[in-house]
Coordinates of C-alpha atoms in Angstrom, one line a residue:
Chain A
M452 CA 3.5 97.6 -48.1
S453 CA 3.6 94.2 -49.5
T454 CA 7.1 93.6 -48.3
V455 CA 6.1 94.6 -44.8
T456 CA 3.3 92.1 -44.8
Q457 CA 5.7 89.6 -46.1
T458 CA 8.1 90.2 -43.3
M459 CA 5.4 90.1 -40.7
Q460 CA 4.2 86.8 -42.0
D461 CA 7.7 85.4 -42.0
T462 CA 8.3 86.4 -38.4
S463 CA 4.9 85.0 -37.3
S464 CA 5.6 81.7 -39.0
K465 CA 9.1 81.7 -37.5
N466 CA 7.5 82.4 -34.1
T467 CA 5.1 79.5 -34.3
A468 CA 8.0 77.2 -35.4
T469 CA 10.0 78.3 -32.4
Q470 CA 7.0 77.9 -30.1
Q471 CA 6.4 74.4 -31.6
R472 CA 10.0 73.4 -31.1
A473 CA 9.9 74.7 -27.5
R474 CA 6.7 72.8 -26.8
V475 CA 8.2 69.6 -28.2
L476 CA 11.4 70.1 -26.2
V477 CA 9.4 70.7 -23.0
G478 CA 7.4 67.5 -23.8
M479 CA 10.6 65.6 -24.4
A480 CA 12.2 66.9 -21.2
F481 CA 9.1 65.9 -19.3
G482 CA 9.0 62.4 -20.8
D483 CA 12.7 62.1 -20.1
K484 CA 12.2 62.8 -16.4
V485 CA 9.2 60.5 -16.2
F486 CA 11.2 57.7 -17.8
A487 CA 14.2 58.2 -15.6
L488 CA 12.0 58.2 -12.5
A489 CA 10.2 55.1 -13.6
T490 CA 13.4 53.2 -14.0
K491 CA 14.6 54.3 -10.6
L492 CA 11.4 53.3 -9.0
A493 CA 11.5 49.9 -10.7
A494 CA 15.1 49.4 -9.5
Y495 CA 14.1 50.2 -5.9
T496 CA 11.2 47.7 -6.2
V497 CA 13.9 45.0 -6.0
L498 CA 14.9 46.3 -2.6
L499 CA 11.3 46.7 -1.6
V500 CA 10.6 43.0 -2.5
L501 CA 13.4 41.9 -0.2
A502 CA 12.2 44.2 2.6
G503 CA 8.7 42.9 2.0
I504 CA 9.8 39.3 2.3
I505 CA 11.7 39.9 5.5
V506 CA 8.8 42.0 7.1
S507 CA 6.1 39.6 6.1
L508 CA 8.0 36.5 7.4
V509 CA 8.9 38.2 10.7
V510 CA 5.4 39.3 11.3
G511 CA 4.0 35.9 10.4
A512 CA 6.6 34.1 12.5
W513 CA 6.2 36.4 15.6
P514 CA 3.6 34.3 17.5
A515 CA 5.7 31.2 17.1
M516 CA 8.8 33.0 18.2
K517 CA 7.0 34.3 21.3
A518 CA 5.5 30.8 22.1
F519 CA 8.7 28.7 21.6
G520 CA 11.6 31.1 21.7
F521 CA 15.1 29.6 21.3
E522 CA 13.7 26.1 22.2
F523 CA 12.3 26.0 18.7
L524 CA 15.7 25.4 17.3
I525 CA 16.6 22.4 19.6
T526 CA 13.3 20.7 19.9
R527 CA 13.0 17.4 18.0
R528 CA 9.3 16.9 18.5
W529 CA 6.8 18.2 15.9
A530 CA 3.3 17.6 17.3
P531 CA 0.9 20.3 15.9
Q532 CA -2.2 18.4 17.1
L533 CA -1.1 18.0 20.7
E534 CA -3.6 19.1 23.4
P535 CA -3.7 21.6 25.1
E536 CA -0.6 23.2 23.7
P537 CA 1.1 21.9 20.5
V538 CA 4.8 21.1 20.7
L539 CA 6.8 22.3 17.6
G540 CA 10.5 22.0 17.1
A541 CA 12.6 22.7 14.0
L542 CA 15.4 20.3 14.7
A543 CA 14.1 17.5 12.4
P544 CA 13.5 19.6 9.3
I545 CA 16.7 21.5 9.8
Y546 CA 18.6 18.2 10.0
G547 CA 16.8 16.9 6.9
T548 CA 17.5 20.1 5.0
L549 CA 21.2 20.1 5.8
V550 CA 21.8 16.4 5.4
S551 CA 19.9 16.0 2.1
S552 CA 21.7 19.0 0.6
F553 CA 25.1 17.8 1.8
V554 CA 24.6 14.3 0.3
A555 CA 23.3 15.9 -2.9
M556 CA 26.5 18.1 -3.1
L557 CA 28.7 15.0 -2.5
I558 CA 27.1 13.4 -5.6
A559 CA 26.7 16.5 -7.8
V560 CA 30.0 18.3 -7.3
P561 CA 32.3 15.6 -8.8
F562 CA 29.8 14.9 -11.6
G563 CA 29.4 18.6 -12.4
L564 CA 33.1 19.3 -12.4
G565 CA 33.8 16.1 -14.4
I566 CA 31.3 17.2 -17.1
A567 CA 32.8 20.7 -17.1
I568 CA 36.4 19.2 -17.5
F569 CA 35.2 17.0 -20.3
L570 CA 33.5 19.9 -22.1
T571 CA 36.4 22.3 -21.8
E572 CA 39.4 19.9 -22.3
L573 CA 38.3 16.8 -24.2
C574 CA 35.1 17.4 -26.1
P575 CA 35.2 17.7 -29.9
H576 CA 34.1 21.2 -30.8
S577 CA 31.0 20.1 -32.7
L578 CA 29.7 18.2 -29.7
R579 CA 30.3 20.9 -27.2
K580 CA 27.1 22.9 -27.8
P581 CA 24.6 20.0 -27.9
I582 CA 26.0 18.5 -24.7
R583 CA 26.0 21.8 -22.9
L584 CA 22.4 22.4 -24.1
A585 CA 21.3 19.0 -22.8
I586 CA 22.9 19.6 -19.4
E587 CA 21.4 23.1 -19.2
L588 CA 17.9 21.8 -20.2
L589 CA 18.1 19.7 -17.0
A590 CA 17.9 23.0 -15.2
G591 CA 14.9 24.0 -17.2
I592 CA 12.7 21.0 -16.2
P593 CA 10.2 22.2 -13.6
S594 CA 10.9 20.8 -10.1
I595 CA 7.5 19.2 -9.8
I596 CA 8.4 17.0 -12.8
Y597 CA 11.5 15.9 -10.9
G598 CA 9.4 15.2 -7.9
M599 CA 6.9 13.1 -9.9
W600 CA 9.6 11.2 -11.7
G601 CA 11.4 10.5 -8.4
F602 CA 8.2 9.3 -6.9
F603 CA 7.0 7.1 -9.6
V604 CA 10.1 6.0 -11.4
L605 CA 13.4 6.5 -9.6
G606 CA 12.2 5.8 -6.0
P607 CA 10.7 2.4 -6.7
F608 CA 13.7 1.4 -8.8
L609 CA 16.2 2.4 -6.0
A610 CA 14.1 0.7 -3.3
N611 CA 13.7 -2.5 -5.2
Y612 CA 17.1 -3.0 -6.9
I613 CA 19.8 -0.7 -5.5
E614 CA 19.3 0.1 -1.8
P615 CA 18.8 -3.4 -0.4
G616 CA 22.2 -4.3 -2.0
I617 CA 23.9 -1.3 -0.4
V618 CA 22.4 -2.2 3.0
A619 CA 23.6 -5.8 2.7
A620 CA 27.0 -4.7 1.7
F621 CA 27.6 -2.5 4.7
A622 CA 25.7 -4.7 7.2
N623 CA 28.8 -5.8 9.1
I624 CA 30.8 -2.6 9.1
P625 CA 30.4 -0.4 12.2
V626 CA 29.2 3.2 11.7
L627 CA 28.6 2.6 8.0
N628 CA 25.9 0.1 8.9
T629 CA 24.0 2.9 10.6
I630 CA 24.4 5.4 7.8
F631 CA 23.5 2.9 5.1
G632 CA 21.4 0.7 7.4
G633 CA 17.8 0.1 8.2
E634 CA 15.0 -1.5 6.4
I635 CA 14.0 -0.3 3.0
V636 CA 10.3 0.1 3.6
S637 CA 9.2 2.3 0.7
N638 CA 10.2 4.5 -2.2
L639 CA 10.5 7.5 0.2
S640 CA 13.8 8.3 1.7
L641 CA 16.4 11.0 2.4
F642 CA 18.8 9.4 -0.1
N643 CA 16.2 9.4 -2.9
A644 CA 15.6 13.1 -2.3
S645 CA 19.4 13.8 -2.3
L646 CA 19.8 12.0 -5.6
I647 CA 17.0 14.0 -7.2
L648 CA 18.5 17.2 -5.8
A649 CA 21.9 16.2 -7.2
I650 CA 20.4 15.8 -10.7
M651 CA 18.7 19.2 -10.3
I652 CA 21.8 21.2 -9.2
L653 CA 24.2 19.4 -11.6
P654 CA 23.5 22.0 -14.4
F655 CA 24.3 24.9 -12.2
I656 CA 27.7 23.5 -11.1
T657 CA 28.5 22.5 -14.7
A658 CA 27.5 25.9 -16.2
I659 CA 29.5 28.0 -13.8
A660 CA 32.5 25.6 -13.9
V661 CA 32.6 25.8 -17.7
D662 CA 32.4 29.6 -17.6
V663 CA 35.2 30.0 -15.1
F664 CA 37.3 27.3 -16.7
S665 CA 37.2 29.3 -19.9
T666 CA 38.7 32.3 -18.1
V667 CA 42.0 30.5 -17.7
P668 CA 44.4 32.2 -20.1
P669 CA 45.4 29.7 -22.9
V670 CA 49.1 30.6 -22.4
L671 CA 49.1 29.1 -18.9
K672 CA 47.7 25.8 -20.2
E673 CA 49.9 25.8 -23.2
A674 CA 53.0 26.4 -21.0
A675 CA 52.0 23.4 -18.9
Y676 CA 51.4 21.2 -21.9
G677 CA 54.7 22.5 -23.3
I678 CA 56.7 21.1 -20.3
G679 CA 55.0 17.7 -20.8
C680 CA 52.0 17.8 -18.5
T681 CA 49.2 15.3 -19.1
T682 CA 45.7 16.6 -19.5
W683 CA 44.8 15.7 -15.9
E684 CA 47.9 17.4 -14.6
V685 CA 47.0 20.6 -16.5
V686 CA 43.5 20.5 -15.1
N687 CA 44.7 19.7 -11.5
N688 CA 47.7 22.0 -11.4
V689 CA 46.7 24.9 -13.6
V690 CA 43.0 25.1 -14.3
L691 CA 41.6 24.2 -10.9
P692 CA 44.0 26.4 -8.8
F693 CA 43.4 29.3 -11.1
T694 CA 39.6 29.1 -10.9
R695 CA 39.2 27.8 -7.3
V696 CA 37.3 30.9 -6.1
G697 CA 34.8 30.7 -9.0
V698 CA 34.3 26.9 -8.7
V699 CA 33.6 27.3 -4.9
G700 CA 31.2 30.2 -5.7
G701 CA 29.4 28.0 -8.2
V702 CA 29.2 25.1 -5.7
M703 CA 27.8 27.5 -3.1
L704 CA 25.2 28.8 -5.6
A705 CA 24.1 25.2 -6.2
L706 CA 24.0 24.6 -2.5
G707 CA 21.7 27.6 -2.1
R708 CA 19.4 26.0 -4.6
A709 CA 19.5 22.6 -3.0
L710 CA 18.6 24.0 0.5
G711 CA 15.5 25.7 -0.7
E712 CA 14.2 23.2 -3.3
T713 CA 10.7 22.3 -2.5
M714 CA 8.5 20.3 -4.9
A715 CA 11.1 17.7 -6.0
V716 CA 11.8 16.9 -2.3
T717 CA 8.3 17.0 -1.0
F718 CA 7.1 13.9 -2.9
I719 CA 10.0 11.7 -2.2
I720 CA 11.5 12.4 1.3
G721 CA 8.5 11.0 3.2
N722 CA 7.6 14.0 5.3
S723 CA 8.6 12.2 8.5
F724 CA 9.7 14.4 11.5
K725 CA 12.1 11.9 12.8
I726 CA 15.9 12.1 13.0
S727 CA 17.3 8.9 11.9
G728 CA 21.0 8.0 11.4
S729 CA 20.3 6.2 8.2
I730 CA 20.1 8.0 4.9
F731 CA 17.6 5.4 3.6
A732 CA 15.0 6.5 6.2
P733 CA 12.2 8.9 5.5
S734 CA 12.9 12.4 6.7
T735 CA 11.7 16.0 5.9
T736 CA 13.1 19.3 5.0
I737 CA 12.0 22.8 5.9
S738 CA 10.5 23.5 2.5
A739 CA 8.8 20.1 2.3
A740 CA 7.3 20.7 5.7
I741 CA 5.9 24.0 4.6
A742 CA 4.6 22.7 1.3
S743 CA 2.8 19.8 2.8
E744 CA 1.3 21.3 5.9
F745 CA 0.9 25.0 5.3
A746 CA -2.5 25.0 3.5
E747 CA -4.2 23.0 6.3
S748 CA -2.5 24.8 9.2
S749 CA -3.7 27.6 11.4
G750 CA -2.7 29.5 14.5
V751 CA 0.6 28.8 16.1
H752 CA 1.2 25.8 13.8
Q753 CA 1.0 28.1 10.8
S754 CA 3.2 30.7 12.5
A755 CA 5.8 27.9 13.3
L756 CA 5.8 27.0 9.6
I757 CA 6.5 30.7 8.7
L758 CA 9.3 30.7 11.3
L759 CA 10.7 27.7 9.5
G760 CA 10.5 29.7 6.3
L761 CA 12.3 32.6 7.9
L762 CA 15.1 30.3 9.0
L763 CA 15.4 28.8 5.5
F764 CA 15.5 32.3 4.0
V765 CA 18.3 33.5 6.4
L766 CA 20.2 30.3 5.7
T767 CA 20.0 30.5 1.9
F768 CA 20.6 34.3 2.0
F769 CA 24.0 33.7 3.6
V770 CA 24.9 30.8 1.4
L771 CA 23.9 32.8 -1.8
A772 CA 25.6 36.0 -0.5
T773 CA 28.9 34.1 0.0
A774 CA 28.6 32.6 -3.4
R775 CA 28.0 36.0 -5.1
F776 CA 30.9 37.5 -3.2
M777 CA 33.2 34.8 -4.5
L778 CA 32.0 35.0 -8.1
M779 CA 32.3 38.8 -7.9
R780 CA 35.9 38.5 -6.8
L781 CA 36.6 36.3 -9.8
E782 CA 34.9 38.7 -12.2
K783 CA 37.0 41.6 -10.9
R784 CA 40.2 39.6 -11.5
A785 CA 39.0 38.6 -15.0
G786 CA 38.2 42.2 -15.7
A787 CA 41.5 43.6 -14.4
Chain L
M634 CA 58.3 11.2 -9.9
P635 CA 56.2 8.4 -11.5
S636 CA 57.1 7.3 -15.0
Y637 CA 55.5 9.1 -18.0
A638 CA 53.4 6.0 -18.7
A639 CA 52.0 5.9 -15.2
R640 CA 51.1 9.6 -15.4
Q641 CA 49.6 9.1 -18.8
R642 CA 47.6 6.2 -17.4
K643 CA 46.3 8.2 -14.5
S644 CA 45.3 11.0 -16.8
T645 CA 43.4 8.6 -19.1
I646 CA 41.5 7.1 -16.2
V647 CA 40.4 10.5 -14.9
M648 CA 39.4 11.7 -18.3
A649 CA 37.4 8.4 -18.8
L650 CA 35.6 9.2 -15.6
C651 CA 34.8 12.7 -16.9
L652 CA 33.4 11.2 -20.1
M653 CA 31.3 8.8 -18.0
A654 CA 30.0 11.7 -15.9
T655 CA 29.0 13.4 -19.1
I656 CA 27.3 10.4 -20.5
I657 CA 25.4 9.8 -17.2
G658 CA 24.4 13.5 -17.0
V659 CA 23.0 13.6 -20.6
A660 CA 21.3 10.2 -19.9
W661 CA 19.3 11.6 -17.0
L662 CA 17.7 14.1 -19.4
F663 CA 16.7 11.4 -21.8
L664 CA 15.5 9.1 -19.1
I665 CA 13.2 11.8 -17.7
L666 CA 12.0 12.7 -21.1
F667 CA 11.4 9.1 -22.0
S668 CA 9.4 8.4 -18.9
L669 CA 7.3 11.5 -19.5
L670 CA 6.6 10.4 -23.1
W671 CA 6.0 6.8 -22.2
N672 CA 3.5 7.6 -19.4
G673 CA 2.0 10.9 -20.7
L674 CA 1.6 10.3 -24.4
P675 CA -1.1 7.6 -24.3
G676 CA -3.4 9.9 -22.3
L677 CA -2.9 12.8 -24.7
S678 CA -6.0 13.3 -26.8
L679 CA -8.4 16.1 -27.9
S680 CA -10.4 15.7 -24.7
T681 CA -7.3 16.8 -22.7
F682 CA -7.8 20.2 -24.1
T683 CA -11.6 20.3 -24.2
E684 CA -12.8 18.8 -20.9
M685 CA -12.5 19.9 -17.3
T686 CA -10.6 18.1 -14.6
P687 CA -12.7 15.1 -13.6
P688 CA -13.9 14.2 -10.1
P689 CA -12.2 11.1 -8.5
G690 CA -13.3 7.8 -9.8
S691 CA -14.4 8.9 -13.3
Q692 CA -12.9 7.6 -16.5
S693 CA -12.7 10.7 -18.7
G694 CA -11.9 14.3 -18.3
G695 CA -9.2 16.7 -19.4
L696 CA -7.1 19.6 -18.2
L697 CA -8.9 22.5 -19.8
N698 CA -9.5 24.6 -16.7
A699 CA -6.0 23.9 -15.4
L700 CA -4.4 24.9 -18.7
Y701 CA -6.5 28.0 -18.9
G702 CA -5.6 29.0 -15.3
S703 CA -1.9 28.5 -15.8
L704 CA -2.0 30.5 -19.0
V705 CA -3.9 33.4 -17.4
M706 CA -1.6 33.5 -14.4
T707 CA 1.6 33.3 -16.4
V708 CA 0.4 36.1 -18.7
I709 CA -0.5 38.4 -15.8
G710 CA 2.6 37.5 -13.8
V711 CA 4.9 38.1 -16.7
G712 CA 2.8 41.2 -17.7
I713 CA 3.5 42.7 -14.3
G714 CA 7.0 41.4 -13.7
A715 CA 8.6 41.9 -17.1
P716 CA 8.0 45.7 -17.5
I717 CA 9.3 46.3 -13.9
G718 CA 12.2 44.1 -14.6
I719 CA 13.1 45.8 -17.8
L720 CA 12.9 49.3 -16.3
A721 CA 14.9 48.2 -13.3
G722 CA 17.5 46.6 -15.5
T723 CA 17.6 49.9 -17.5
Y724 CA 18.3 51.8 -14.3
L725 CA 21.2 49.6 -13.4
A726 CA 22.7 49.6 -16.9
E727 CA 22.0 53.3 -17.9
Y728 CA 21.0 55.9 -15.3
G729 CA 22.4 54.3 -12.2
R730 CA 25.6 53.0 -13.8
H731 CA 27.7 55.0 -11.4
S732 CA 25.3 55.2 -8.5
K733 CA 26.4 53.8 -5.2
M734 CA 23.1 51.9 -4.9
T735 CA 23.6 50.0 -8.1
P736 CA 25.9 47.3 -6.8
V737 CA 23.6 46.8 -3.8
I738 CA 20.5 46.4 -6.0
R739 CA 22.4 44.1 -8.3
F740 CA 23.6 42.0 -5.4
I741 CA 20.1 41.8 -3.8
N742 CA 18.6 41.0 -7.2
D743 CA 21.1 38.1 -7.7
I744 CA 20.1 36.7 -4.4
L745 CA 16.4 37.0 -5.1
L746 CA 17.1 35.2 -8.4
S747 CA 18.1 32.0 -6.5
A748 CA 15.9 32.5 -3.4
P749 CA 13.7 29.5 -2.7
S750 CA 10.4 29.9 -4.5
I751 CA 8.4 28.6 -1.5
I752 CA 9.6 31.7 0.4
I753 CA 8.0 33.9 -2.3
G754 CA 4.8 31.9 -1.7
L755 CA 4.9 32.6 2.1
F756 CA 5.6 36.3 1.3
V757 CA 2.6 36.7 -1.0
Y758 CA 0.5 34.7 1.5
G759 CA 1.3 37.2 4.2
A760 CA 1.2 40.2 2.0
V761 CA -1.8 39.5 -0.3
V762 CA -3.8 36.4 0.8
V763 CA -4.2 37.3 4.5
P764 CA -5.3 41.0 3.9
M765 CA -7.7 39.9 1.1
R766 CA -9.0 37.0 3.2
S767 CA -9.1 34.7 0.2
F768 CA -6.9 32.6 -2.0
S769 CA -7.0 34.1 -5.4
A770 CA -5.5 34.0 -8.9
V771 CA -4.3 37.6 -8.4
A772 CA -2.2 36.4 -5.5
G773 CA -0.7 33.6 -7.6
S774 CA 0.0 36.0 -10.4
L775 CA 1.8 38.4 -8.1
A776 CA 3.9 35.5 -6.7
L777 CA 4.9 34.7 -10.2
A778 CA 5.6 38.3 -10.9
V779 CA 8.0 38.4 -8.0
I780 CA 9.9 35.5 -9.5
V781 CA 9.9 37.1 -13.0
I782 CA 11.4 40.4 -11.9
P783 CA 14.9 39.2 -10.9
V784 CA 15.3 37.1 -14.0
V785 CA 14.4 40.0 -16.3
V786 CA 16.5 42.5 -14.4
R787 CA 19.5 40.3 -14.8
T788 CA 19.2 39.7 -18.5
T789 CA 18.2 43.3 -19.3
E790 CA 21.2 44.7 -17.5
D791 CA 23.6 42.3 -19.1
M792 CA 22.2 42.9 -22.6
L793 CA 22.2 46.7 -22.3
L794 CA 25.8 46.7 -21.0
L795 CA 26.7 44.8 -24.2
V796 CA 25.4 47.8 -26.4
P797 CA 28.5 49.8 -27.4
N798 CA 28.7 53.2 -25.8
T799 CA 29.6 54.8 -29.2
L800 CA 26.0 54.2 -30.3
R801 CA 24.7 56.1 -27.3
E802 CA 27.2 58.9 -27.8
A803 CA 26.3 59.2 -31.5
A804 CA 22.6 59.5 -30.6
S805 CA 23.3 62.0 -27.8
A806 CA 25.4 64.1 -30.2
L807 CA 22.3 64.5 -32.4
G808 CA 20.6 66.2 -29.4
L809 CA 18.3 63.3 -28.4
P810 CA 17.3 63.3 -24.7
R811 CA 18.6 60.5 -22.6
S812 CA 15.3 58.5 -22.5
Y813 CA 15.1 58.6 -26.3
V814 CA 18.7 57.4 -26.6
I815 CA 17.8 54.4 -24.4
R816 CA 14.4 53.7 -25.9
K817 CA 15.2 54.2 -29.6
V818 CA 18.8 53.1 -29.7
A819 CA 19.9 51.0 -26.7
Y820 CA 16.6 48.9 -26.6
R821 CA 16.7 48.4 -30.3
A822 CA 20.3 47.2 -30.3
A823 CA 19.6 44.8 -27.4
R824 CA 16.1 43.7 -28.5
A825 CA 16.9 40.1 -29.1
G826 CA 18.5 39.8 -25.7
L827 CA 15.6 41.5 -23.9
I828 CA 13.1 39.2 -25.6
T829 CA 15.3 36.2 -24.7
G830 CA 15.2 37.3 -21.1
V831 CA 11.4 37.5 -21.0
L832 CA 11.1 34.1 -22.7
L833 CA 13.4 32.6 -20.1
A834 CA 11.3 34.2 -17.4
V835 CA 8.1 32.7 -18.9
A836 CA 9.9 29.3 -19.0
R837 CA 10.9 29.7 -15.4
V838 CA 7.4 30.5 -14.0
G839 CA 5.6 28.2 -16.4
G840 CA 6.3 25.2 -14.1
E841 CA 6.5 26.9 -10.8
T842 CA 4.4 25.0 -8.2
A843 CA 5.6 25.9 -4.7
P844 CA 4.6 29.6 -4.8
L845 CA 1.1 28.7 -6.0
L846 CA 0.3 26.0 -3.4
F847 CA -1.0 28.4 -0.9
T848 CA -1.7 31.6 -2.9
V849 CA -4.2 30.3 -5.6
L850 CA -4.7 26.8 -4.2
S851 CA -6.4 25.2 -7.2
N852 CA -9.9 24.6 -8.4
Q853 CA -11.8 21.5 -9.5
F854 CA -14.0 23.5 -11.7
W855 CA -13.9 26.2 -14.3
S856 CA -13.3 29.6 -12.8
A857 CA -12.4 32.8 -14.6
N858 CA -12.8 35.0 -11.5
L859 CA -9.3 36.5 -10.7
L860 CA -10.3 37.0 -7.1
K861 CA -11.1 33.3 -6.5
P862 CA -9.0 30.2 -6.4
M863 CA -8.2 29.2 -10.0
A864 CA -7.3 25.8 -11.4
N865 CA -3.7 25.6 -12.6
L866 CA -1.6 22.9 -14.1
P867 CA 1.2 22.5 -11.6
V868 CA -1.0 22.4 -8.5
T869 CA -3.4 20.1 -10.3
I870 CA -0.6 17.7 -11.0
N871 CA 0.6 18.0 -7.4
N872 CA -2.9 17.1 -6.1
F873 CA -3.3 14.3 -8.6
I874 CA 0.0 12.6 -7.8
N875 CA -1.0 12.5 -4.1
N876 CA -4.1 10.5 -4.9
P877 CA -4.4 6.8 -5.7
D878 CA -7.0 7.4 -8.4
A879 CA -5.7 5.8 -11.6
N880 CA -7.4 8.2 -14.0
W881 CA -5.9 11.2 -12.0
K882 CA -2.5 9.6 -12.2
H883 CA -2.7 9.3 -16.0
L884 CA -3.9 12.9 -16.3
A885 CA -1.0 14.0 -14.0
W886 CA 1.5 12.4 -16.4
T887 CA -0.1 14.0 -19.4
G888 CA -0.1 17.4 -17.7
A889 CA 3.6 16.9 -16.7
L890 CA 4.4 16.0 -20.4
L891 CA 2.6 19.2 -21.5
I892 CA 4.4 21.4 -19.0
T893 CA 7.8 20.0 -19.8
V894 CA 7.4 20.2 -23.5
A895 CA 6.2 23.8 -23.2
V896 CA 9.0 24.9 -20.8
L897 CA 11.8 23.1 -22.7
S898 CA 10.7 24.4 -26.1
L899 CA 10.5 28.0 -24.6
N900 CA 14.0 27.4 -23.3
I901 CA 15.4 26.2 -26.6
S902 CA 13.7 28.9 -28.7
A903 CA 15.0 31.6 -26.3
R904 CA 18.5 30.3 -26.9
I905 CA 18.1 30.1 -30.7
F906 CA 16.6 33.6 -30.7
G907 CA 19.4 35.0 -28.5
A908 CA 22.1 33.3 -30.6
S909 CA 20.7 34.3 -34.0
K910 CA 21.2 37.9 -33.1
D911 CA 24.7 37.4 -31.7
G912 CA 25.8 35.8 -35.0
R913 CA 24.8 38.8 -37.1

C-alpha cells in the first residue's frame, strides 16, 4: 500500500516537473519569437525612415513643383515677397552649395591626406593616438560652434588681414581677378564658409585615409623600401595606388557631408541669393536658405524650400551612395 | 632618373608639408577651444544654471530653461532611438546575417548616417509638426531619435559581429533559445561596444541644431510641456548670435562652451570606455 502511494506521489511530482518544464519552454519559445520579430521590425524601421523622408519631402514640395516646374532649376531670381506671384529659382543656392563644397574639398583633401600620410608613415608611435584623437575631436564639435566661431573669430580675421591682400595680389591677372576679386565688405563670404567646411570635413578624410592606408600589406612597402625608394616614393607609388578606391570613397563621403552642412554655413555665407564670380562675395547654399527662411515661410515659398531640400537629399544620396559602393569594394578586397 | 640626393630632398619636402598639415590641423582644434574658453568662461557663473534666458537689453540671466530643454529632448530622443537602433543592429548581425535584405538595410543605414540633418528636420516638420499643428518638444525629440538610430545600428552591428561565433555555439549547445543566446551571451560580450555606441549617439545629437530649428523652435520662458515649443541650448545660441544684444552674445558664448565641453567629454569617455574593454 505504502509503496503504491509512494509511486503515485513520484509520478505526480514527475508530472508537475514535466509540465513546468513544458510551460517554461513554451514561454521561452514565445519570448524567442517576440524578440526575433522585434529586431526585424526595428531593422525595417530604417527603410521606413528613408521612405518617410522621401514621401514627406515630395508631398511638401509638390505645390512648388506644380507652380514652377523645371524652370525652378534654371531661375536665378529668388523673390518670395513679389506680388502677385512670387518668383523662386534654385540656381543661386545650387551654385553656392556646389562651389562652397568644391572649394572646401580643394583645401581639405590635400590637408587630410597629408595628415594621414604623416600619421601612418612618419609619426612616432607614442604620438599617433593623441594626434588622431585631436583630429577626430574636430569632427565631434557641433556645427553651430563652427558657425559661431567662423562668424565672430575667423570671418573678421580673414576680412581684415588676409582677403584684402589676396585681392590686391590678383588684381592685375585676368580671370583670377574675378575669382579672387571684388570688395571685401564684411565677414560674410563664400570663401569663409568653404574654409569652415574644410576644417569640418578634414577629420572624415583623415580617419578614412588612415584606415585604408593601414590595409596596405607591409611586405609591399618593405619591398619598395628594399629597392631604395624614399618615403614619398613609397607613398606615391605603392600606398596611394593600392588604396585609391578607398581614398576616393572617403573623399566622396566628406563631400556628402559638406554639401548638406547647415549651421556652420548659415552664419557666415551671407544668405545672398546672387551668383557672383568672386569667391569673396556673399552667397547662399540650399541648407542655409532652408535654415534661415523656413520658420517664417508659408505657402508656395515654404513648398519651394522643401523642394530645395528634396534636391539636396537626392544630390547627397547619390554622392554618399557612390562613396559607400567604393568603400564596400575595398572592404571586399581586404576581406578576400 | 634624378640623383638619389634630389629624390631624397623631394621626399623630405613632401614629408615636411605633411608635418605642417598635421600641426595646422591640430592647431585648429586648440584655436577653437581657446576662443570658446576666452569668450565663454568669464560669463560662466552659478546664475548660468539657476536663471532663465533673459529678455533683450537686460544685464543678467542664465540658461536654465535651455539646458533643461536640451537635456529632456536628448534623453527622449536617445530613449526612443537607442532601443530601436540596438534591435535593428541585432537583426543585421544575428537573425538576418544571411538575409537578402541585410545588405540593403545596411547600405540605407550608412546613407542615413551621413544624411544632412536639416533634411531630417524637414521630414519631421512634414510628418509630425504639420499634422499636430504645433511646434513641440516631441517633434524635436523624434527628429533627434531619427539621427540616433543609424549611429546606434552601425555600432551595434559592428560590435556584435566581433563576438566570436564559438560563444554563440557553446550557448546554443546548452539548449538555450536563440534570443537568450543573443541577450545573455552576445550582448554581454559586446556590452562595452554597445554603450560606446549609445554615448557617441548622445554626443552626436547633443549639439544638433538644424533639425530643431523648425520642429521645437525655442522658448524664451520655462516650459515643461512636451507638446509646446521648448527652450533648448543650440537654438537659443542660434537666436542669440543673430542679435546685437551684448548680454545675449556673452550668454551664447557661455552656452557654446558648455555644449562643446559636454560633447567632447562624451566623445572622449566613449573612446576610453570602448578601448578599456578591448585591452582586456
